[in-house]
C-alpha positions as semicolon CSV with decimal commas, in nm:
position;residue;x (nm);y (nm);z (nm)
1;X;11,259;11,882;9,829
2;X;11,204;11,761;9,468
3;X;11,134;11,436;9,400
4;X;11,445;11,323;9,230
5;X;11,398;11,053;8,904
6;X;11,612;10,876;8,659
7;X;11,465;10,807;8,319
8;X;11,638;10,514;8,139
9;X;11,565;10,514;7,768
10;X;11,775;10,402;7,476
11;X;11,582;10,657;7,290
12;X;11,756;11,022;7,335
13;X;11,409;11,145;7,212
14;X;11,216;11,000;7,472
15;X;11,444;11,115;7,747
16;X;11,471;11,455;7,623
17;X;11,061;11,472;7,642
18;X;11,062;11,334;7,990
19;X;11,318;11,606;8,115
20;X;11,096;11,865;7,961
21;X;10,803;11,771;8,089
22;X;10,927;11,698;8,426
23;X;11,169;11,947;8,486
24;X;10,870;12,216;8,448
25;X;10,625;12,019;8,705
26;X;10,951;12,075;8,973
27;X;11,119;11,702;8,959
28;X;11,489;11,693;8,936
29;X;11,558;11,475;8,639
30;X;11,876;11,271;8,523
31;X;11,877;11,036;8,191
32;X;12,092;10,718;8,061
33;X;12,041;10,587;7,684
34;X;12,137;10,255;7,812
35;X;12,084;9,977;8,062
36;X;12,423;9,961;8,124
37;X;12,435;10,328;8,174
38;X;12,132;10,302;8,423
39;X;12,245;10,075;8,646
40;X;12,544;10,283;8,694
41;X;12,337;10,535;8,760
42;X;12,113;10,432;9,029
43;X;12,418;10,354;9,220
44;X;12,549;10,694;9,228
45;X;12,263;10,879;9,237
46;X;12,041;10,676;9,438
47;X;11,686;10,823;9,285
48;X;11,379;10,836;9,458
49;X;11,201;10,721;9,091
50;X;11,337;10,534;8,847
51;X;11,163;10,563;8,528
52;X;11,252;10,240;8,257
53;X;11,233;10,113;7,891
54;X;11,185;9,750;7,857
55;X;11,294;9,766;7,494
56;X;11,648;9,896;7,452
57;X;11,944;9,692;7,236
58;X;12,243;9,570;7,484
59;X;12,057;9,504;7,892
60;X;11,736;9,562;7,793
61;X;11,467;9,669;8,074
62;X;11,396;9,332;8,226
63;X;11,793;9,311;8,337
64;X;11,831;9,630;8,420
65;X;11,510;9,580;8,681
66;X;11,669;9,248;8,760
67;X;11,995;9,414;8,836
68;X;11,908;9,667;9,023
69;X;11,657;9,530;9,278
70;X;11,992;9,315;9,372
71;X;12,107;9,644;9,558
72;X;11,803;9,888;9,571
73;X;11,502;9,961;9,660
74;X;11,407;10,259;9,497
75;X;11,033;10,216;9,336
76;X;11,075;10,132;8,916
77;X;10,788;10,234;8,705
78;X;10,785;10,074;8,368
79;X;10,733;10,322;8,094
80;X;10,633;10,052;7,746
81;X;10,458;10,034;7,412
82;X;10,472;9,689;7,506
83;X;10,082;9,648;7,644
84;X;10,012;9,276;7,663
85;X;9,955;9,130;8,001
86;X;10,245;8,883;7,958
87;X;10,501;9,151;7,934
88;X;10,333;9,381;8,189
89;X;10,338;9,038;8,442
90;X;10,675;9,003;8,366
91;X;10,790;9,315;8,447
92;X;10,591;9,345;8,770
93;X;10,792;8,989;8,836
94;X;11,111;9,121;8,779
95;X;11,063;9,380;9,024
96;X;10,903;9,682;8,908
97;X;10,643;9,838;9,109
98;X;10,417;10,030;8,837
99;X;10,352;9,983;8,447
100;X;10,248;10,258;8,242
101;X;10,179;10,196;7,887
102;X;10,302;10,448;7,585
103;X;10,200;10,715;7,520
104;X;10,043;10,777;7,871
105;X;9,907;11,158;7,969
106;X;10,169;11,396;8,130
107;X;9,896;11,443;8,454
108;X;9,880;11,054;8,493
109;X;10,247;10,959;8,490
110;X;10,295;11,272;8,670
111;X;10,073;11,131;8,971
112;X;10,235;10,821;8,939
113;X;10,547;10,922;8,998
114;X;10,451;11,108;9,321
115;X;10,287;10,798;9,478
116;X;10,591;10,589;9,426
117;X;10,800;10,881;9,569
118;X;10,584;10,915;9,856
119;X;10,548;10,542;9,947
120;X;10,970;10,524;9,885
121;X;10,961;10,816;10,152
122;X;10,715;10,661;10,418
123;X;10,910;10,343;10,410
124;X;11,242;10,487;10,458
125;X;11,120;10,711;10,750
126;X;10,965;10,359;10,889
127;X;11,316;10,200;10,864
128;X;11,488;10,511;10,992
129;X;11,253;10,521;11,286
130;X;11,279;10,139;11,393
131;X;11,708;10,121;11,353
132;X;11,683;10,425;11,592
133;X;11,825;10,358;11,925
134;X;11,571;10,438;12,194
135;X;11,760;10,726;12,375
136;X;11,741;10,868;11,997
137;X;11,382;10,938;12,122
């Protein structure tokens, strides 16, 4: 099963190169040029990645992590020119789980994104298997 991710980017450019480059390495890959557009997003699709901008005009990357750790869980990794350790301790506090800074090597953000999938994955199978009812088992 493909390890589905939603790039948020205000920069069509940007999300246009991450589809490329992970559509080819087998993720299934969905894009928003807004914060406002994310957030919708993650609702309905319910990712196992979310990929985010800090920088974009309108909610910027900060609210949309804000926002959406009010109703998910699904692992953020911060994708930002932004490299100071302020900004990368702010995002970490707002809820992201991973910082990456620009431009980062396809093979690194590549294996990035698995480990977030797969520690998503082995939490909600540990979730699924303690609301089980025992004569589930």
């Amino acid at each position: 099963m493909p390890v589905k991710v939603l790039a948020i980017d205000d920069d069509p450019a940007m999300t246009e190169l991450l589809i490329l480059l992970l559509k080819t390495r087998g993720f299934e890959v969905f894009t928003a040029n807004s914060g406002e557009d994310g957030i919708k997003e993650v609702r309905e699709l319910n990712p196992d990645v979310l990929i985010l901008d800090l920088m974009m005009s309108g909610v910027d990357g900060w609210g949309v992590c804000s926002a959406v750790r009010k109703f998910s869980t699904t692992p953020i990794l911060i994708l930002s020119a932004l490299d100071t350790p302020g900004m990368v301790a702010s995002a970490l506090d707002a809820g992201a789980d991973d910082y990456l800074i620009k431009p980062v090597p396809s093979s690194v953000l590549i294996a990035h994104l698995h480990n977030l999938a797969r520690r998503a994955r082995m939490t909600r199978s540990k979730r699924e298997i303690v609301t089980k009812p025992l004569a589930a088992y």
